[in-house]
Coordinates of N, CA, C and O in Angstrom, one line a residue:
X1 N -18.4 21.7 34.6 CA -18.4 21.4 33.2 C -19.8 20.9 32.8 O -20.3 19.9 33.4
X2 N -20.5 21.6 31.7 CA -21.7 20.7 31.7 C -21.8 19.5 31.0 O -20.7 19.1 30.8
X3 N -22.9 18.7 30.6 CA -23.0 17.6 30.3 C -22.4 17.8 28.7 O -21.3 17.3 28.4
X4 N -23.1 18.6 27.8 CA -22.7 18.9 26.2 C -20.8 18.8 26.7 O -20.1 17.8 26.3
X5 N -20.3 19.8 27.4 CA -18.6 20.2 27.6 C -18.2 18.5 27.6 O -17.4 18.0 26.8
X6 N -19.0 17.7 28.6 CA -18.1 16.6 28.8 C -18.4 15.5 27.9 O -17.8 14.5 28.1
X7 N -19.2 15.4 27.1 CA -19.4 14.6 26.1 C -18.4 14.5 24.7 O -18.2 13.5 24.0
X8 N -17.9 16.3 24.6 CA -17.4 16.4 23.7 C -15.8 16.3 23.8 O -15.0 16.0 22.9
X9 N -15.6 16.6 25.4 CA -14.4 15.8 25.8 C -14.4 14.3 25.5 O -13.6 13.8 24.8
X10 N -15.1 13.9 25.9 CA -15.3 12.4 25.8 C -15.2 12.1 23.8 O -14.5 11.5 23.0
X11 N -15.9 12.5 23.8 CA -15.4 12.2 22.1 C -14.4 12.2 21.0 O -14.3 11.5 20.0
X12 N -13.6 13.4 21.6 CA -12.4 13.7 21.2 C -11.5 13.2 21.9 O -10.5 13.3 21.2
X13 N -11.0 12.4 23.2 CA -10.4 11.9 23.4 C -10.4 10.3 23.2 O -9.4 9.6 23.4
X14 N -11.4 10.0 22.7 CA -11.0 8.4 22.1 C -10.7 7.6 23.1 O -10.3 6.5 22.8
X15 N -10.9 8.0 24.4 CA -10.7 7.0 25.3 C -9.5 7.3 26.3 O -9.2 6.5 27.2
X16 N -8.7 8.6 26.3 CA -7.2 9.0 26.6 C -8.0 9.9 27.8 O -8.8 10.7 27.5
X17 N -7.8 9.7 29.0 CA -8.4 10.3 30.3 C -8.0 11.9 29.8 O -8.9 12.7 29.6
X18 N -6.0 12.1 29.7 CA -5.4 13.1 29.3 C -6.1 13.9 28.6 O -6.3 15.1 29.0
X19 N -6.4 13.5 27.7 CA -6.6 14.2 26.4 C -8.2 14.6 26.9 O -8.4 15.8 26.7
X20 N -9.3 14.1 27.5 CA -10.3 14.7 27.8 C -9.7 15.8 29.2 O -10.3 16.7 29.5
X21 N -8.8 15.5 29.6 CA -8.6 16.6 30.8 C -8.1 17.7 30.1 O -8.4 18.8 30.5
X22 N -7.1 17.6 29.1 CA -6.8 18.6 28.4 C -7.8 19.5 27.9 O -7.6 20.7 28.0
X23 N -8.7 19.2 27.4 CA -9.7 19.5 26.2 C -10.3 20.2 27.3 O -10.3 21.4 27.2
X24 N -11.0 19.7 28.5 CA -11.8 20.6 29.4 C -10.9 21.9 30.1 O -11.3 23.0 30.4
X25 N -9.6 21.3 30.2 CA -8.8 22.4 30.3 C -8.8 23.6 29.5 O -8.9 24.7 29.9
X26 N -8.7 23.2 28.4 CA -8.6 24.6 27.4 C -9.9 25.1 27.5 O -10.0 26.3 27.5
X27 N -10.9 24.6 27.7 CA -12.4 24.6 27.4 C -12.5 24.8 25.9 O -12.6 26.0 25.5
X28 N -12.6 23.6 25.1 CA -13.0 23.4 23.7 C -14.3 23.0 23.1 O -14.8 22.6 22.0
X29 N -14.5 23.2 24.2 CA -16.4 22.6 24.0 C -17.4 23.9 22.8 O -18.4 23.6 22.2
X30 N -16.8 25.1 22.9 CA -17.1 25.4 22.1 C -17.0 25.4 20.8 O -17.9 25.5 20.0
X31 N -15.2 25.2 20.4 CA -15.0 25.1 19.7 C -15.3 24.2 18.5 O -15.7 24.3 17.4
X32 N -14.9 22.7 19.7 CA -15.8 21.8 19.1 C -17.3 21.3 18.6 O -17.6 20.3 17.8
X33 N -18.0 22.0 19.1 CA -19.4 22.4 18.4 C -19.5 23.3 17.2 O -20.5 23.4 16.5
X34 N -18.5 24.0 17.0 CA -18.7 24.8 15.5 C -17.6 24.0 14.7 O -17.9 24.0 13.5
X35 N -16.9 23.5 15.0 CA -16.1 22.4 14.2 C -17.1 20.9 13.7 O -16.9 20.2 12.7
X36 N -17.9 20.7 14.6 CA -19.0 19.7 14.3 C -19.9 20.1 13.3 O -20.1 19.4 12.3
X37 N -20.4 21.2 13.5 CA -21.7 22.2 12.7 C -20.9 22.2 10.9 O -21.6 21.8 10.0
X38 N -19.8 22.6 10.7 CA -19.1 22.9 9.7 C -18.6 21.4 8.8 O -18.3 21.5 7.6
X39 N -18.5 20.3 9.4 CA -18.2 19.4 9.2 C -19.7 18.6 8.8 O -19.7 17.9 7.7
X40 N -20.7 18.6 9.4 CA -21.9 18.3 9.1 C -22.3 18.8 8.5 O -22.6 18.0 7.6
X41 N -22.8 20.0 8.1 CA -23.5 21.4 7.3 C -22.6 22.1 6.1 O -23.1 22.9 5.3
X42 N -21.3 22.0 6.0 CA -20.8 22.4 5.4 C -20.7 24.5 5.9 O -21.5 24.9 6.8
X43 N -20.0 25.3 5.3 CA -20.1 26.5 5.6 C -19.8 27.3 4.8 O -18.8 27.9 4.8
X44 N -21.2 27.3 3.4 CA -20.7 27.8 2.2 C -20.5 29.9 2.4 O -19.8 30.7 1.7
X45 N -21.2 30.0 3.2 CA -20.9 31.4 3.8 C -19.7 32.3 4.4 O -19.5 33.5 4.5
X46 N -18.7 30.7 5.0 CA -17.8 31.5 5.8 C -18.2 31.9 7.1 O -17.3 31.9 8.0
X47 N -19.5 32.2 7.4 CA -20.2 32.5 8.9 C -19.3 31.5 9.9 O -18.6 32.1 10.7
X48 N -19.5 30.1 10.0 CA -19.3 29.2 11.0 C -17.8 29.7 11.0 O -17.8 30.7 11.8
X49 N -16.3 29.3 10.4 CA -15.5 29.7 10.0 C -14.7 31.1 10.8 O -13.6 31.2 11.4
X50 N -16.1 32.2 10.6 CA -15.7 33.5 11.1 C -15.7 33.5 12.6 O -14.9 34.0 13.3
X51 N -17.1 32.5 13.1 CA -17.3 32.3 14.2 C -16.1 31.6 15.2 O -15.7 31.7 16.4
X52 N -15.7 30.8 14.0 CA -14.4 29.4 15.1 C -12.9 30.5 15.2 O -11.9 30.3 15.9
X53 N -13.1 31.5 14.4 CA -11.6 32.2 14.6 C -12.4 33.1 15.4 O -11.6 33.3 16.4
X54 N -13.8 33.9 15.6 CA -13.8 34.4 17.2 C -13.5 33.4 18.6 O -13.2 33.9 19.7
X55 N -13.7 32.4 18.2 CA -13.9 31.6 19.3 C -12.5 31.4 19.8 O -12.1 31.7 20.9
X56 N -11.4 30.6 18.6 CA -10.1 30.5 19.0 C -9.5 31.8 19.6 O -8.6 31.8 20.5
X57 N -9.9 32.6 19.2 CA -9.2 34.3 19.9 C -8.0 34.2 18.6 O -7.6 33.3 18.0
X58 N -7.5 35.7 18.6 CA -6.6 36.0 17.6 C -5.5 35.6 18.0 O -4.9 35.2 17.0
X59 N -4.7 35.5 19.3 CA -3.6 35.4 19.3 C -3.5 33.8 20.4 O -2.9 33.6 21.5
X60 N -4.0 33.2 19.8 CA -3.9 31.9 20.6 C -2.4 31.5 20.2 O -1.9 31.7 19.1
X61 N -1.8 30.8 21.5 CA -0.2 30.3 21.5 C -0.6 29.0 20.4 O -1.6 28.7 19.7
X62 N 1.1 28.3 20.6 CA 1.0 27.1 19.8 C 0.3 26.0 20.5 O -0.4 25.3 19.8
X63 N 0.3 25.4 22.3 CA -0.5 24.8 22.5 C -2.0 24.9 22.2 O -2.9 24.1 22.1
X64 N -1.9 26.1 22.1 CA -3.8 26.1 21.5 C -4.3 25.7 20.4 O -5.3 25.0 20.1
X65 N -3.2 26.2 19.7 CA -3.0 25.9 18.3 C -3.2 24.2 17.7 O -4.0 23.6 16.9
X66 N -2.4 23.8 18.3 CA -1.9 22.5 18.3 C -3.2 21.8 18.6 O -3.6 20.9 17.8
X67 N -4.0 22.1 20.0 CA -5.3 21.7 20.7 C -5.9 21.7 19.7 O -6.2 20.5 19.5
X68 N -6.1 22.2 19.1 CA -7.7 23.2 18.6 C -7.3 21.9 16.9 O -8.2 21.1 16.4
X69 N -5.8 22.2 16.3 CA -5.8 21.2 15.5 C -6.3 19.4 15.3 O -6.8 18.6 14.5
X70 N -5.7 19.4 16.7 CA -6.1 17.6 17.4 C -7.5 17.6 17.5 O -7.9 16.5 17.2
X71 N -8.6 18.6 17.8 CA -9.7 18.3 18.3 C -10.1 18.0 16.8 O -10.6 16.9 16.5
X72 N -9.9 19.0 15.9 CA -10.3 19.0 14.3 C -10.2 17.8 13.6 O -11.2 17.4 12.9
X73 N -9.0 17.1 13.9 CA -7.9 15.9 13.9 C -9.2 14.6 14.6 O -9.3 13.6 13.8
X74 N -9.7 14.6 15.4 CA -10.3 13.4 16.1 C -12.0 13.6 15.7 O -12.8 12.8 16.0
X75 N -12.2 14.5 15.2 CA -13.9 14.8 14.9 C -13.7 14.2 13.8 O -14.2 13.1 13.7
X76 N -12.9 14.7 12.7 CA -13.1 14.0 11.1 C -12.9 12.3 11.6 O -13.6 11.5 11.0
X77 N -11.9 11.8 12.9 CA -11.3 10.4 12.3 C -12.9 10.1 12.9 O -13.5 9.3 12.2
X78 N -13.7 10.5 14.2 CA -15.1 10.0 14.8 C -15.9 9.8 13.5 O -16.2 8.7 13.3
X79 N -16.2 10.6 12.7 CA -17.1 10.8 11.7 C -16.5 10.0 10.6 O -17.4 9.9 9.8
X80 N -15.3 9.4 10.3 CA -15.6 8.2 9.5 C -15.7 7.0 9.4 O -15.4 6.2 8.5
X81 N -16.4 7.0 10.7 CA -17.0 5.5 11.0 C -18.5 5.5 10.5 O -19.1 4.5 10.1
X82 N -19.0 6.4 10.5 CA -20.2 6.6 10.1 C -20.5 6.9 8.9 O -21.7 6.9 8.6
X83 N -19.5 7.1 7.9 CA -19.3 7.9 6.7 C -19.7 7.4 5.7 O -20.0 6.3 6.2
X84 N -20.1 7.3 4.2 CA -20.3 6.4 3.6 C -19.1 6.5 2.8 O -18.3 7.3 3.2
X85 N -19.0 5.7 1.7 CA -17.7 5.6 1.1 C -16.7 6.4 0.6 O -15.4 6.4 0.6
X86 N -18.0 7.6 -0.3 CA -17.4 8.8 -0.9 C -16.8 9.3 0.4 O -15.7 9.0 0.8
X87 N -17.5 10.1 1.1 CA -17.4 10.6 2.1 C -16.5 10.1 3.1 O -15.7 10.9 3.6
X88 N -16.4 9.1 3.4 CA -15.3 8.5 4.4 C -14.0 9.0 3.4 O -13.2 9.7 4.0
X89 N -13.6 8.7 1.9 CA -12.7 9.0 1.1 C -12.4 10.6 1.3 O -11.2 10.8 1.5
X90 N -12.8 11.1 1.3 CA -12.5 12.6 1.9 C -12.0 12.8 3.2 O -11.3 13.7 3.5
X91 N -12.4 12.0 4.0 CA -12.4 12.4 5.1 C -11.0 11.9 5.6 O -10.4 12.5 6.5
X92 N -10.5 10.7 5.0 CA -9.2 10.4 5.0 C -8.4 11.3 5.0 O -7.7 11.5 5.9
X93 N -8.3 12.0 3.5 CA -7.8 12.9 3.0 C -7.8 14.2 3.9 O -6.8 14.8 4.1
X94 N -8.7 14.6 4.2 CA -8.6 15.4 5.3 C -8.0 15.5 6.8 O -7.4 16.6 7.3
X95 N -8.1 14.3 7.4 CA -7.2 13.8 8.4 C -6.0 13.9 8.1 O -5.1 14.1 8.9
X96 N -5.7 13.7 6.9 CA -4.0 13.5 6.6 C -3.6 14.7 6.3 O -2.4 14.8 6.6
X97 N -4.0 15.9 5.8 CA -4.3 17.1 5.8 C -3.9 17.9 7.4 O -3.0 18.5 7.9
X98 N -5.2 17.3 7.8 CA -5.0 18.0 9.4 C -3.8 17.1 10.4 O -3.4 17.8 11.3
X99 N -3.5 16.2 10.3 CA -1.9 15.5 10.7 C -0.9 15.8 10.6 O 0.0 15.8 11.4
X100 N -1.0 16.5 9.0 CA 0.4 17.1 8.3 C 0.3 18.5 9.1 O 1.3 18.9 9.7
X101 N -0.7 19.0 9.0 CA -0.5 20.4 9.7 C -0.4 20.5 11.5 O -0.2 21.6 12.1
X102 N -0.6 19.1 12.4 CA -0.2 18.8 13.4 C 1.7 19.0 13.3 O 2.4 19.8 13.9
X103 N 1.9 18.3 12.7 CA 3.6 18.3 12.7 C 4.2 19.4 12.4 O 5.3 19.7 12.9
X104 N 3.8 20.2 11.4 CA 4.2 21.5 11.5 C 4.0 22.8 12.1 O 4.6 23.8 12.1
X105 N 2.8 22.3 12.8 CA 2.4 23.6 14.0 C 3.8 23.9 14.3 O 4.4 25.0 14.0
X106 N 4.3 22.7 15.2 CA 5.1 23.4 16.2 C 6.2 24.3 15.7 O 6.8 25.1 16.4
X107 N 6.5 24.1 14.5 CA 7.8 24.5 13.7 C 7.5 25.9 13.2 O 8.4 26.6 12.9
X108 N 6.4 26.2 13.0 CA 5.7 27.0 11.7 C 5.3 28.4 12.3 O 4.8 28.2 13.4
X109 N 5.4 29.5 12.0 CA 4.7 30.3 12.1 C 3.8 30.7 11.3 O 3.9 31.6 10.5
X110 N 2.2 29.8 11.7 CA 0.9 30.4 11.7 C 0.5 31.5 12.1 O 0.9 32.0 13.1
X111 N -0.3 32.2 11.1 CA -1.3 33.0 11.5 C -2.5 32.7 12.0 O -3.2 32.2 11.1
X112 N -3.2 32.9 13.4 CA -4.2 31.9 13.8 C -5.3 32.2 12.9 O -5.6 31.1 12.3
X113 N -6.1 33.1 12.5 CA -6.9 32.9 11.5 C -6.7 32.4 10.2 O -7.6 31.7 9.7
X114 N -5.5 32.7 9.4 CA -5.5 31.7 7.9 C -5.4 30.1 8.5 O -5.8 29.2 7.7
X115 N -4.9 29.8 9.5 CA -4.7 28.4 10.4 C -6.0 28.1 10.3 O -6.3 27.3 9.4
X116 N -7.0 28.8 11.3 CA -8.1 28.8 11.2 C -9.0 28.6 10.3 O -10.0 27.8 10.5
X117 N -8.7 29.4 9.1 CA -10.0 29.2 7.9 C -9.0 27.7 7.0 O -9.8 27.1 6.2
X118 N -8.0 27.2 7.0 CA -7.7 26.2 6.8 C -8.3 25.1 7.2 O -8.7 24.2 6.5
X119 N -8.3 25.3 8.7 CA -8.9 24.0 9.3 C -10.6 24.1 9.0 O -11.3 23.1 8.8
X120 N -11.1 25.0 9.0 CA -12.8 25.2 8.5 C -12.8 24.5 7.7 O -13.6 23.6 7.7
X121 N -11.6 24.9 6.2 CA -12.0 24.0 4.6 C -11.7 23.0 5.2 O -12.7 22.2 5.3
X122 N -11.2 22.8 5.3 CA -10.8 20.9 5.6 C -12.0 20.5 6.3 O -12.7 19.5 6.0
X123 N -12.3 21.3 7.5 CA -13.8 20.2 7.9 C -15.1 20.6 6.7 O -16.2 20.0 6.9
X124 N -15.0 21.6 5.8 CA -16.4 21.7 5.3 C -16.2 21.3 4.2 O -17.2 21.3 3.5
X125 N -14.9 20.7 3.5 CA -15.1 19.6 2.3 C -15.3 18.4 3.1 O -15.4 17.5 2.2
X126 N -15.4 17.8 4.1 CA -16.1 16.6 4.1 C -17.6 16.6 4.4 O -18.3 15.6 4.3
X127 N -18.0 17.6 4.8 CA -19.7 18.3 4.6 C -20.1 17.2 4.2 O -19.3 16.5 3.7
X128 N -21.4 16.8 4.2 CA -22.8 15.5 4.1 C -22.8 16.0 2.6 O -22.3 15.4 1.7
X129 N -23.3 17.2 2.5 CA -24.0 17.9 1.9 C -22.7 19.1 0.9 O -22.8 20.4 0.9
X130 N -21.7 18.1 0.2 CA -20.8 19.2 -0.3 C -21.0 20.0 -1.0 O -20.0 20.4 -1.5
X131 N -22.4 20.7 -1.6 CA -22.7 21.9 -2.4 C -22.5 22.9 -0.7 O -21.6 23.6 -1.2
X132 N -22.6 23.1 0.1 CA -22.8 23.4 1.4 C -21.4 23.8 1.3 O -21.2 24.9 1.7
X133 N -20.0 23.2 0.7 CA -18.8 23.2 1.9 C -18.1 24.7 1.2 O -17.1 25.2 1.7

């Protein structure tokens, strides 16, 4: 695992050994770098977006699913400690967004890319820079 992989384990787990062993397990490290990029930069293109559903693969199961949600899920809650006010206000709203769509994964039949470009908007409306999202 390199140093970037285990950092971003380490950040998404919040401190949960599990939950970084999981994350290296799936190997989310990439994911979670275009979920950071899109959340920071916004992705008024769609590019990053197109990239995170090559990355997820087309037919990822529901544990993937579910992964790939939580990691989405713990980047927005890391990033509103840092947030400013507006921005932290979104970013709430987005977590609760991406929570609610935690609980329905398992029930739901998603399509992994509309899942996917879901979870993109949700990290690119809290974008720095929301002309960007």
């Amino acid at each position: 695992m390199t140093a970037e992989a285990r950092a971003a384990a380490l950040a998404v787990a919040c401190g949960s050994p599990g939950s970084a062993l999981e994350f290296a397990r799936r190997d989310l490290s990439g994911i979670y770098g275009l979920m950071v990029r899109i959340m920071e930069n916004g992705d008024a293109d769609l590019a990053l977006r197109g990239a995170l559903i090559g990355e997820i693969g087309p037919r990822a199961d529901r544990e993937q699913q579910l992964a790939v949600i939580e990691t989405a899920r713990m980047i927005v809650a890391n990033g509103a400690q840092n947030a400013d006010r507006g921005r932290a206000a979104r970013m709430v709203e987005a977590h609760a967004m991406l929570a609610r769509l935690l609980a329905q994964a398992p029930i739901h039949n998603y399509d992994v890319a509309t899942l996917t470009l879901q979870i993109g908007g949700l990290l690119a409306s809290v974008a720095a820079d929301r002309e960007a999202a």
